[in-house]
């Protein structure tokens, strides 16, 4: 299972990871990791955690082999098993050919792979990744994310922080949105989406036409259509999010548009992205802070807030 | 306390130093100047000059040495006695200056360096205890200074015996006092200095600041150590043993306090005051 901690810079994502391993003390509250309190049983907790920091935290003069044996020894891997563990981990992350090279000569992607290999050497139950794709090019970032996904196949639990919403999309089984040190929401993305967008809706795009906006607005007169909200799909013609009582009303909506002379370009069920969810949560939290009574599930339209 | 992890931290740090030519080359040059070049030039000059007024003048000044020290001086000729005195007494400071300079240079960068590189984060998340990390760093700082000093001292002993030995009629160096100084007294002073420097290294913001501040600690410590080392050389064996015991006692207290002062927040750079 992969839990992704989302939040802007300073939200407390790195601090959360540091508190999980007991590297930092809590100001308030408590944490249980694998049934243990990290502040009291830090050594045991840290022995069962593999951490990759935002900076790869490597020594330029040492080789990849040196790093992996160093980590194995610190984590108490038996001397006889170290060689095998190093070979297995380095092969898995594709750095076995560079083990004898000094890390100073590694690319950023290789450094991240080495840090990932280092994090699994002692076979931890919990993996904590702090912005693992930071500084990587798109190909390398995608490869790293695929490796992280593969790790869950072995039964590892992964907690990953990021502020790159796109990379969290599809990866997260569970999402926690943090802000100023507290969690705003937590849960599986589908559940959270259903909470923020409880109504069925379809995104409809029509060809550019001076009458098109009016035609779209008049869809509210159709039975089963609750409301119509303009959307910004970036296409040639206008787009709208049509909120329905039931998805079965969609053919009627399309028929009505066609009958009015509009040429329908696109009809897709609206499935909010993680990015939309993130901004909806943040907007809702901001509204609450500012004392607004706006309901969180009211018309969270894509593109309404600029991307950070 | 897991000594295996302590040695792992120490071994990794020492390995990095061994690989850092830009670090050990200047340190090797420093050791060579103090232990080889200066003594060689001075002692060979006296041996080759013979019984000239300048050497006679130096021989006369030996009378200012404590009676105990004067009684130890061997040699039948003025240049022989002068060479002996210089070899045994004059170069005492190098036994202190070289290891303290090298070790504090390493120690000053140890904890703050981990933080600056980001590798402190790895250590903070590792199962290694803060006491194990501190002691590992202490060992890694102690070894280069002490190793360089002992290696330099061996060469120095050879130079002294080859250049002054014929004047005295035997290979006489190291004397009992020097053995005690190097093996009993010096480690204590080295540990006092390092335990202070490491505490400092955990508290400052940058390696540069640590180097500056460690200078403030090591300069008076060098002066005190020099005075004590001189006392150890000039005095009796008992005096030397007592000085060494006191230094070791203080070093144990200082190290213990240093171990208490390191925490994971300092490795991460999020502790108060960093």
Coordinates of C-alpha atoms in Angstrom, one line a residue:
Chain A
X1 CA 0.0 0.0 0.0
X2 CA 1.2 3.5 -0.8
X3 CA 0.2 6.4 1.3
X4 CA 1.1 9.8 -0.3
X5 CA 1.5 12.8 1.9
X6 CA 0.5 15.9 -0.1
X7 CA 0.9 19.5 0.8
X8 CA 2.7 22.7 -0.1
X9 CA 6.2 23.5 1.1
X10 CA 6.2 23.9 4.8
X11 CA 3.1 21.8 5.3
X12 CA 5.0 19.3 7.5
X13 CA 5.6 16.4 5.1
X14 CA 9.3 16.0 5.9
X15 CA 8.6 16.6 9.6
X16 CA 6.0 13.8 9.6
X17 CA 8.6 11.4 8.2
X18 CA 11.1 12.5 10.8
X19 CA 8.6 12.0 13.6
X20 CA 7.6 8.6 12.3
X21 CA 11.2 7.3 12.7
X22 CA 11.7 9.2 16.0
X23 CA 14.4 11.4 14.5
X24 CA 12.3 14.3 15.7
X25 CA 10.3 14.6 18.9
X26 CA 6.6 15.5 18.8
X27 CA 5.3 18.8 20.2
X28 CA 2.0 17.1 20.9
X29 CA 0.0 14.0 20.1
X30 CA 1.4 10.5 19.7
X31 CA 2.6 8.1 17.0
X32 CA 2.5 4.4 16.8
X33 CA 4.6 2.7 14.2
X34 CA 4.4 -1.1 13.9
X35 CA 2.8 -1.0 17.3
X36 CA 5.7 0.9 18.8
X37 CA 6.2 4.5 20.0
X38 CA 9.2 5.9 18.0
X39 CA 10.2 8.1 20.9
X40 CA 10.6 5.2 23.3
X41 CA 11.5 2.4 20.9
X42 CA 13.3 4.5 18.3
X43 CA 16.0 1.9 17.6
X44 CA 13.6 -0.9 16.8
X45 CA 11.3 1.4 14.7
X46 CA 14.3 2.7 12.7
X47 CA 15.5 -0.8 12.1
X48 CA 12.2 -1.6 10.5
X49 CA 12.1 1.6 8.4
X50 CA 13.9 2.4 5.1
X51 CA 14.1 6.1 4.4
X52 CA 15.0 8.0 1.3
X53 CA 15.5 11.7 2.0
X54 CA 14.8 14.6 -0.3
X55 CA 18.5 15.0 -0.8
X56 CA 20.0 11.6 -1.6
X57 CA 22.4 12.0 1.4
X58 CA 25.4 10.3 -0.1
X59 CA 29.2 10.7 0.3
X60 CA 30.7 11.7 -3.0
X61 CA 34.1 10.0 -2.4
X62 CA 32.6 6.6 -1.5
X63 CA 31.5 4.1 -4.0
X64 CA 28.1 2.6 -4.4
X65 CA 29.4 -0.6 -2.8
X66 CA 30.7 1.4 0.2
X67 CA 27.3 3.1 0.7
X68 CA 25.4 -0.2 0.6
X69 CA 27.8 -2.0 3.0
X70 CA 27.8 1.0 5.3
X71 CA 24.0 1.0 5.5
X72 CA 23.9 -2.8 5.9
X73 CA 26.3 -2.7 8.8
X74 CA 24.5 0.2 10.5
X75 CA 21.3 -1.8 10.2
X76 CA 22.9 -4.9 11.6
X77 CA 22.7 -7.1 8.6
X78 CA 24.7 -10.3 9.2
X79 CA 28.2 -10.0 7.7
X80 CA 27.7 -13.2 5.7
X81 CA 24.5 -11.8 4.1
X82 CA 25.8 -8.4 3.2
X83 CA 27.3 -9.3 -0.2
X84 CA 24.1 -11.0 -1.4
X85 CA 21.8 -8.3 -0.1
X86 CA 24.0 -5.6 -1.8
X87 CA 23.9 -7.5 -5.1
X88 CA 20.2 -8.1 -5.0
X89 CA 19.3 -4.5 -4.1
X90 CA 21.7 -3.0 -6.6
X91 CA 20.5 -5.3 -9.4
X92 CA 16.9 -4.5 -8.6
X93 CA 17.5 -0.8 -8.9
X94 CA 19.8 -1.1 -11.9
X95 CA 23.0 0.2 -10.4
X96 CA 25.0 -3.0 -10.2
X97 CA 27.3 -1.9 -13.0
X98 CA 28.3 1.2 -11.1
X99 CA 28.9 -0.2 -7.7
X100 CA 32.6 0.3 -7.8
X101 CA 32.4 3.9 -9.0
X102 CA 32.6 6.9 -6.7
X103 CA 29.1 8.3 -6.1
X104 CA 30.3 11.8 -7.0
X105 CA 30.3 10.7 -10.6
X106 CA 26.7 9.3 -10.5
X107 CA 23.8 11.1 -12.2
X108 CA 21.0 12.4 -10.1
X109 CA 18.8 9.5 -11.2
X110 CA 21.5 6.9 -10.2
X111 CA 22.0 8.6 -6.8
X112 CA 18.2 8.2 -6.2
X113 CA 18.4 4.6 -7.3
X114 CA 21.3 4.0 -4.9
X115 CA 19.3 5.7 -2.1
X116 CA 16.3 3.5 -2.9
X117 CA 18.6 0.4 -2.9
X118 CA 20.0 1.5 0.4
X119 CA 16.6 1.8 1.9
X120 CA 15.6 -1.8 1.3
X121 CA 18.8 -3.6 2.2
X122 CA 17.7 -4.5 5.7
X123 CA 14.3 -5.6 4.5
X124 CA 12.2 -3.0 6.4
X125 CA 8.5 -3.3 6.7
X126 CA 7.9 0.4 6.2
X127 CA 9.5 2.6 3.5
X128 CA 9.5 6.3 3.9
X129 CA 10.3 8.4 0.8
X130 CA 10.6 12.1 1.0
X131 CA 10.2 13.7 -2.5
X132 CA 12.1 10.8 -4.2
X133 CA 11.8 12.2 -7.6
X134 CA 13.1 15.6 -6.7
X135 CA 15.6 16.9 -9.3
X136 CA 15.0 14.0 -11.7
X137 CA 14.2 14.3 -15.4
X138 CA 10.7 13.0 -16.4
X139 CA 12.0 9.6 -17.6
X140 CA 14.1 9.0 -14.5
X141 CA 11.2 10.2 -12.3
X142 CA 8.8 7.8 -14.0
X143 CA 11.3 4.9 -13.6
X144 CA 11.6 5.7 -9.9
X145 CA 7.9 5.8 -9.4
X146 CA 7.6 2.4 -11.2
X147 CA 10.2 1.0 -8.8
X148 CA 8.3 2.4 -5.8
X149 CA 5.1 0.8 -7.1
X150 CA 6.9 -2.5 -7.5
X151 CA 8.0 -2.4 -3.9
X152 CA 4.5 -2.7 -2.7
X153 CA 4.3 -6.0 -4.6
X154 CA 6.7 -7.4 -2.0
X155 CA 4.4 -6.4 0.8
X156 CA 6.2 -3.2 1.7
X157 CA 4.1 -0.3 3.1
X158 CA 5.3 2.9 1.5
X159 CA 4.7 6.4 2.8
X160 CA 5.8 9.0 0.2
X161 CA 5.7 12.8 0.4
X162 CA 5.5 14.9 -2.7
X163 CA 4.1 18.1 -3.9
X164 CA 4.0 16.8 -7.5
X165 CA 0.4 15.9 -7.8
X166 CA 0.7 14.3 -11.2
X167 CA 3.1 11.7 -9.9
X168 CA 0.9 10.9 -7.0
X169 CA -2.0 10.3 -9.3
X170 CA -2.4 6.6 -9.9
X171 CA 0.3 5.8 -7.3
X172 CA -1.6 6.6 -4.1
X173 CA -3.8 4.0 -2.5
X174 CA -4.3 6.4 0.4
X175 CA -3.8 10.2 0.4
X176 CA -3.2 12.6 3.3
X177 CA -3.4 16.3 2.6
X178 CA -1.3 18.3 5.0
X179 CA -1.2 22.0 5.7
X180 CA 0.7 23.8 8.4
X181 CA 1.4 20.6 10.3
X182 CA -2.1 19.1 10.4
X183 CA -3.9 16.7 8.1
X184 CA -6.8 18.3 6.3
X185 CA -8.2 15.0 4.9
X186 CA -7.0 11.4 4.7
X187 CA -8.4 8.4 2.9
X188 CA -8.4 6.5 -0.4
X189 CA -8.6 9.0 -3.3
X190 CA -11.8 7.5 -4.6
X191 CA -13.6 8.0 -1.3
X192 CA -12.3 11.5 -1.0
X193 CA -13.4 12.3 -4.5
X194 CA -16.8 10.9 -3.7
X195 CA -17.0 13.1 -0.6
X196 CA -16.1 16.3 -2.5
X197 CA -18.0 15.4 -5.7
X198 CA -21.0 13.4 -4.5
X199 CA -23.0 14.1 -7.6
X200 CA -22.7 12.5 -11.0
X201 CA -21.6 14.8 -13.7
X202 CA -20.4 14.8 -17.3
X203 CA -18.0 17.2 -19.1
X204 CA -19.4 18.3 -22.4
X205 CA -17.6 20.3 -25.1
X206 CA -19.3 21.7 -28.1
X207 CA -18.0 23.4 -31.2
X208 CA -17.4 27.1 -31.1
X209 CA -20.5 29.0 -31.9
X210 CA -21.8 32.3 -30.7
X211 CA -25.0 30.6 -29.4
X212 CA -23.1 27.7 -27.7
X213 CA -22.8 29.2 -24.2
X214 CA -26.5 30.0 -24.1
X215 CA -27.4 26.5 -25.4
X216 CA -25.2 24.9 -22.7
X217 CA -26.8 27.2 -20.0
X218 CA -30.3 26.2 -21.1
X219 CA -29.5 22.5 -20.3
X220 CA -30.7 23.2 -16.7
X221 CA -34.2 23.2 -18.1
X222 CA -33.9 19.5 -19.0
X223 CA -35.3 17.0 -16.5
X224 CA -32.5 15.3 -14.5
X225 CA -30.0 18.2 -14.9
X226 CA -29.3 19.8 -11.7
X227 CA -27.0 22.6 -12.8
X228 CA -24.4 23.5 -15.5
X229 CA -21.1 25.1 -14.7
X230 CA -18.6 26.5 -17.1
X231 CA -15.4 24.6 -17.4
X232 CA -12.1 25.4 -18.9
X233 CA -11.0 22.4 -21.0
X234 CA -8.6 24.3 -23.1
X235 CA -10.3 23.2 -26.3
X236 CA -11.6 25.3 -29.3
X237 CA -15.2 25.6 -28.1
X238 CA -16.9 26.1 -24.8
X239 CA -17.1 23.3 -22.2
X240 CA -19.4 22.8 -19.3
X241 CA -19.7 20.5 -16.4
X242 CA -23.2 19.2 -16.3
X243 CA -24.3 17.9 -12.9
X244 CA -26.9 15.2 -13.2
X245 CA -29.4 13.4 -11.0
X246 CA -28.3 10.2 -12.7
X247 CA -25.8 9.2 -15.4
X248 CA -28.6 7.8 -17.5
X249 CA -29.7 11.3 -18.3
X250 CA -26.6 11.9 -20.4
X251 CA -28.1 10.7 -23.8
X252 CA -31.0 13.1 -23.3
X253 CA -28.6 16.0 -22.8
X254 CA -26.6 15.1 -25.9
X255 CA -29.9 14.8 -27.9
X256 CA -31.0 18.2 -26.7
X257 CA -27.8 19.8 -27.7
X258 CA -27.9 18.2 -31.1
X259 CA -31.5 19.2 -31.6
X260 CA -30.6 22.8 -30.8
X261 CA -28.0 22.7 -33.6
X262 CA -24.8 22.4 -31.5
X263 CA -22.1 20.0 -32.6
X264 CA -21.0 18.0 -29.7
X265 CA -17.2 17.5 -29.6
X266 CA -16.8 15.6 -26.3
X267 CA -18.9 13.9 -23.7
X268 CA -16.9 12.3 -20.8
X269 CA -17.9 11.3 -17.3
X270 CA -16.2 13.7 -14.9
X271 CA -13.7 11.8 -12.8
X272 CA -11.9 14.4 -10.7
X273 CA -8.1 14.2 -10.7
X274 CA -5.9 14.2 -7.6
X275 CA -5.0 17.7 -8.5
X276 CA -8.6 18.8 -8.5
X277 CA -9.1 17.0 -5.2
X278 CA -6.0 18.6 -3.7
X279 CA -7.2 22.1 -4.6
X280 CA -10.7 21.4 -3.4
X281 CA -9.4 20.3 -0.1
X282 CA -7.1 23.3 0.2
X283 CA -9.9 25.7 -0.9
X284 CA -12.3 24.2 1.6
X285 CA -9.8 24.5 4.4
X286 CA -9.1 28.1 3.5
X287 CA -12.8 28.9 3.5
X288 CA -13.2 27.3 6.9
X289 CA -10.2 29.3 8.2
X290 CA -11.7 32.5 6.8
X291 CA -15.1 31.7 8.3
X292 CA -16.8 31.1 4.9
X293 CA -19.8 28.9 4.9
X294 CA -19.2 27.6 1.4
X295 CA -19.8 23.9 1.3
X296 CA -16.8 21.9 0.3
X297 CA -18.6 19.9 -2.3
X298 CA -19.9 22.9 -4.1
X299 CA -18.8 23.1 -7.7
X300 CA -15.1 22.3 -7.5
X301 CA -14.3 23.0 -11.1
X302 CA -11.0 22.1 -12.8
X303 CA -8.7 24.9 -13.5
X304 CA -10.4 27.2 -11.1
X305 CA -7.2 27.7 -9.1
X306 CA -3.8 28.1 -10.6
X307 CA -1.3 25.2 -10.3
X308 CA 1.4 25.9 -7.7
Chain B
X1 CA 25.8 0.7 23.3
X2 CA 26.5 -1.1 20.0
X3 CA 30.3 -1.0 19.4
X4 CA 29.9 -2.5 16.0
X5 CA 27.9 0.5 14.8
X6 CA 30.3 2.9 16.4
X7 CA 33.2 1.3 14.5
X8 CA 31.2 1.3 11.3
X9 CA 30.7 5.1 11.6
X10 CA 34.3 5.6 12.4
X11 CA 35.6 3.3 9.6
X12 CA 33.4 5.1 7.0
X13 CA 34.6 8.5 8.1
X14 CA 38.3 7.4 8.1
X15 CA 37.8 5.9 4.6
X16 CA 36.5 9.2 3.3
X17 CA 39.5 11.0 4.8
X18 CA 41.9 8.5 3.2
X19 CA 40.2 9.1 -0.2
X20 CA 40.4 12.9 0.3
X21 CA 43.9 13.8 -1.1
X22 CA 43.1 17.5 -0.6
X23 CA 42.8 16.8 3.1
X24 CA 45.6 14.4 3.9
X25 CA 48.3 15.9 1.7
X26 CA 48.4 19.2 3.6
X27 CA 48.3 17.3 6.9
X28 CA 51.1 15.0 5.7
X29 CA 53.2 18.1 4.8
X30 CA 52.5 19.6 8.3
X31 CA 53.6 16.4 10.0
X32 CA 56.7 16.2 7.7
X33 CA 57.7 19.8 8.5
X34 CA 57.5 19.3 12.3
X35 CA 58.8 15.8 12.5
X36 CA 61.3 15.5 9.7
X37 CA 62.4 18.7 8.0
X38 CA 63.0 21.1 10.9
X39 CA 64.6 18.5 13.2
X40 CA 66.7 17.1 10.4
X41 CA 68.0 20.5 9.3
X42 CA 68.7 21.6 12.9
X43 CA 70.3 18.4 14.2
X44 CA 72.4 17.8 11.0
X45 CA 73.5 21.5 11.1
X46 CA 74.8 21.1 14.7
X47 CA 76.5 17.9 13.9
X48 CA 78.2 19.3 10.9
X49 CA 79.1 22.6 12.4
X50 CA 81.2 21.1 15.1
X51 CA 82.5 22.9 18.2
X52 CA 81.9 26.5 17.0
X53 CA 80.9 29.4 19.3
X54 CA 77.3 29.3 18.3
X55 CA 76.9 25.7 19.4
X56 CA 78.9 26.5 22.6
X57 CA 76.4 29.3 23.3
X58 CA 73.4 27.0 22.9
X59 CA 75.2 24.5 25.1
X60 CA 75.6 27.1 27.8
X61 CA 71.9 27.9 27.8
X62 CA 71.2 24.3 28.8
X63 CA 72.1 25.3 32.3
X64 CA 68.7 27.1 32.6
X65 CA 67.0 23.7 32.3
X66 CA 65.7 22.1 35.6
X67 CA 68.4 20.1 37.4
X68 CA 66.5 16.8 36.7
X69 CA 66.5 17.6 33.0
X70 CA 70.2 18.5 33.0
X71 CA 71.0 15.2 34.6
X72 CA 69.4 13.4 31.8
X73 CA 71.5 15.1 29.1
X74 CA 74.0 12.8 27.6
X75 CA 77.1 13.5 25.5
X76 CA 80.7 14.3 26.0
X77 CA 81.1 17.2 23.6
X78 CA 79.2 20.5 23.5
X79 CA 77.6 19.7 20.2
X80 CA 76.7 16.2 21.4
X81 CA 75.0 17.6 24.6
X82 CA 73.3 20.4 22.5
X83 CA 72.0 18.0 19.9
X84 CA 70.7 15.7 22.7
X85 CA 69.0 18.5 24.5
X86 CA 67.4 19.8 21.3
X87 CA 66.2 16.4 20.3
X88 CA 64.8 15.5 23.6
X89 CA 63.5 18.8 24.9
X90 CA 63.1 21.3 22.1
X91 CA 60.7 19.4 19.9
X92 CA 58.2 18.6 22.6
X93 CA 55.6 21.0 21.2
X94 CA 55.3 19.1 17.9
X95 CA 54.0 16.1 19.8
X96 CA 51.1 18.3 20.7
X97 CA 50.6 20.7 17.8
X98 CA 50.6 18.1 15.0
X99 CA 47.9 15.7 16.4
X100 CA 45.7 18.5 17.8
X101 CA 45.8 20.5 14.5
X102 CA 45.0 17.4 12.4
X103 CA 42.4 16.0 14.6
X104 CA 40.5 19.2 15.3
X105 CA 40.4 19.9 11.6
X106 CA 38.7 16.6 11.1
X107 CA 36.5 16.9 14.2
X108 CA 35.3 20.4 13.5
X109 CA 33.8 19.3 10.2
X110 CA 32.4 15.9 11.4
X111 CA 28.9 16.6 12.7
X112 CA 28.2 19.9 10.9
X113 CA 29.6 18.3 7.8
X114 CA 27.0 15.5 7.9
X115 CA 24.4 18.2 8.2
X116 CA 25.7 20.3 5.3
X117 CA 25.9 17.3 3.0
X118 CA 22.5 16.0 4.0
X119 CA 24.1 12.7 5.2
X120 CA 23.1 13.6 8.8
X121 CA 19.5 12.8 7.7
X122 CA 20.6 9.2 6.9
X123 CA 22.3 8.8 10.2
X124 CA 19.3 10.4 12.1
X125 CA 17.0 7.8 10.5
X126 CA 19.4 4.9 11.2
X127 CA 19.2 2.7 14.2
X128 CA 22.6 4.0 15.4
X129 CA 22.3 5.7 18.8
X130 CA 23.5 9.3 19.1
X131 CA 26.2 8.1 21.6
X132 CA 27.4 5.6 19.0
X133 CA 27.5 8.2 16.3
X134 CA 29.3 10.6 18.6
X135 CA 31.9 8.1 19.6
X136 CA 32.3 6.9 16.0
X137 CA 33.0 10.5 15.0
X138 CA 35.4 11.0 17.9
X139 CA 37.4 7.9 16.9
X140 CA 37.4 9.0 13.2
X141 CA 38.8 12.4 14.3
X142 CA 41.3 10.9 16.7
X143 CA 42.8 8.3 14.4
X144 CA 44.2 10.5 11.7
X145 CA 45.9 12.9 14.1
X146 CA 47.3 10.2 16.4
X147 CA 48.3 8.0 13.5
X148 CA 50.1 10.8 11.7
X149 CA 51.8 11.8 14.9
X150 CA 53.0 8.2 15.7
X151 CA 54.2 7.8 12.2
X152 CA 56.0 11.1 12.3
X153 CA 57.4 10.3 15.7
X154 CA 58.8 7.0 14.4
X155 CA 60.6 8.9 11.6
X156 CA 61.7 11.5 14.1
X157 CA 63.2 8.8 16.4
X158 CA 65.1 7.4 13.5
X159 CA 66.5 10.9 12.5
X160 CA 67.5 11.6 16.1
X161 CA 69.2 8.3 16.6
X162 CA 71.0 8.5 13.3
X163 CA 72.1 12.1 13.7
X164 CA 72.7 12.4 17.5
X165 CA 73.3 8.8 18.3
X166 CA 76.9 8.8 17.2
X167 CA 77.6 11.9 19.3
X168 CA 76.1 10.2 22.4
X169 CA 77.5 6.8 21.7
X170 CA 74.2 4.9 21.5
X171 CA 70.7 5.0 20.1
X172 CA 68.9 6.6 22.9
X173 CA 65.6 7.9 21.5
X174 CA 62.7 7.7 22.5
X175 CA 63.6 8.2 26.1
X176 CA 61.3 6.9 28.9
X177 CA 59.7 10.3 29.2
X178 CA 58.9 10.5 25.5
X179 CA 57.3 7.0 25.5
X180 CA 55.1 8.1 28.4
X181 CA 54.3 11.4 26.6
X182 CA 53.3 9.7 23.4
X183 CA 51.4 6.7 24.7
X184 CA 50.0 8.0 28.0
X185 CA 49.8 11.8 28.1
X186 CA 49.0 12.7 24.5
X187 CA 45.8 10.6 24.0
X188 CA 44.3 12.3 27.0
X189 CA 44.9 15.8 25.7
X190 CA 43.8 14.8 22.2
X191 CA 40.5 13.5 23.6
X192 CA 39.9 16.6 25.6
X193 CA 40.3 18.8 22.6
X194 CA 38.3 16.6 20.3
X195 CA 35.4 16.1 22.7
X196 CA 35.1 19.9 22.9
X197 CA 35.4 20.4 19.1
X198 CA 32.8 17.7 18.4
X199 CA 30.4 19.4 20.7
X200 CA 31.0 22.6 18.9
X201 CA 30.6 20.9 15.6
X202 CA 27.1 19.7 16.6
X203 CA 26.0 23.2 17.5
X204 CA 27.3 25.6 14.8
X205 CA 25.6 26.4 11.4
X206 CA 28.5 25.6 9.1
X207 CA 31.9 23.9 8.8
X208 CA 33.5 27.3 8.3
X209 CA 32.1 28.5 11.6
X210 CA 33.2 25.2 13.3
X211 CA 36.7 25.6 12.0
X212 CA 36.8 29.2 13.3
X213 CA 35.4 28.3 16.7
X214 CA 37.6 25.2 17.1
X215 CA 40.6 27.4 16.7
X216 CA 39.5 29.3 19.8
X217 CA 39.4 26.1 21.7
X218 CA 42.5 24.5 20.4
X219 CA 44.9 27.4 20.7
X220 CA 44.6 27.6 24.5
X221 CA 44.5 23.8 24.7
X222 CA 47.7 23.6 22.7
X223 CA 49.3 26.1 25.1
X224 CA 48.2 24.1 28.1
X225 CA 49.1 20.8 26.5
X226 CA 52.5 22.2 25.6
X227 CA 53.1 23.3 29.1
X228 CA 52.1 20.0 30.5
X229 CA 54.0 18.0 27.9
X230 CA 57.1 20.0 28.7
X231 CA 56.6 19.3 32.4
X232 CA 56.2 15.6 31.5
X233 CA 59.5 15.7 29.6
X234 CA 61.4 17.8 32.0
X235 CA 60.0 16.1 35.2
X236 CA 60.2 12.7 36.6
X237 CA 58.3 9.6 35.3
X238 CA 55.9 9.9 38.2
X239 CA 55.1 13.5 37.2
X240 CA 54.4 12.3 33.7
X241 CA 52.1 9.5 34.8
X242 CA 50.2 11.9 37.0
X243 CA 49.7 14.5 34.3
X244 CA 48.6 11.8 31.9
X245 CA 46.1 10.4 34.4
X246 CA 44.6 13.8 35.1
X247 CA 44.3 14.4 31.3
X248 CA 42.6 11.1 30.8
X249 CA 40.2 11.7 33.7
X250 CA 39.2 15.1 32.3
X251 CA 38.9 13.6 28.8
X252 CA 36.5 10.9 30.1
X253 CA 34.3 13.5 31.7
X254 CA 34.4 15.7 28.6
X255 CA 33.6 12.8 26.3
X256 CA 30.7 11.7 28.4
X257 CA 29.3 15.3 28.4
X258 CA 29.8 15.4 24.6
X259 CA 27.8 12.2 24.2
X260 CA 24.9 13.7 26.1
X261 CA 25.0 16.8 24.0
X262 CA 24.4 15.1 20.6
X263 CA 20.9 14.4 19.5
X264 CA 19.2 13.6 16.2
X265 CA 17.8 17.1 15.8
X266 CA 21.3 18.4 15.6
X267 CA 22.1 15.9 12.9
X268 CA 19.0 17.1 11.0
X269 CA 19.8 20.8 11.7
X270 CA 16.5 21.5 13.3
X271 CA 17.6 21.8 16.9
X272 CA 17.2 25.1 18.7
X273 CA 20.0 27.5 18.0
X274 CA 21.1 25.9 14.7

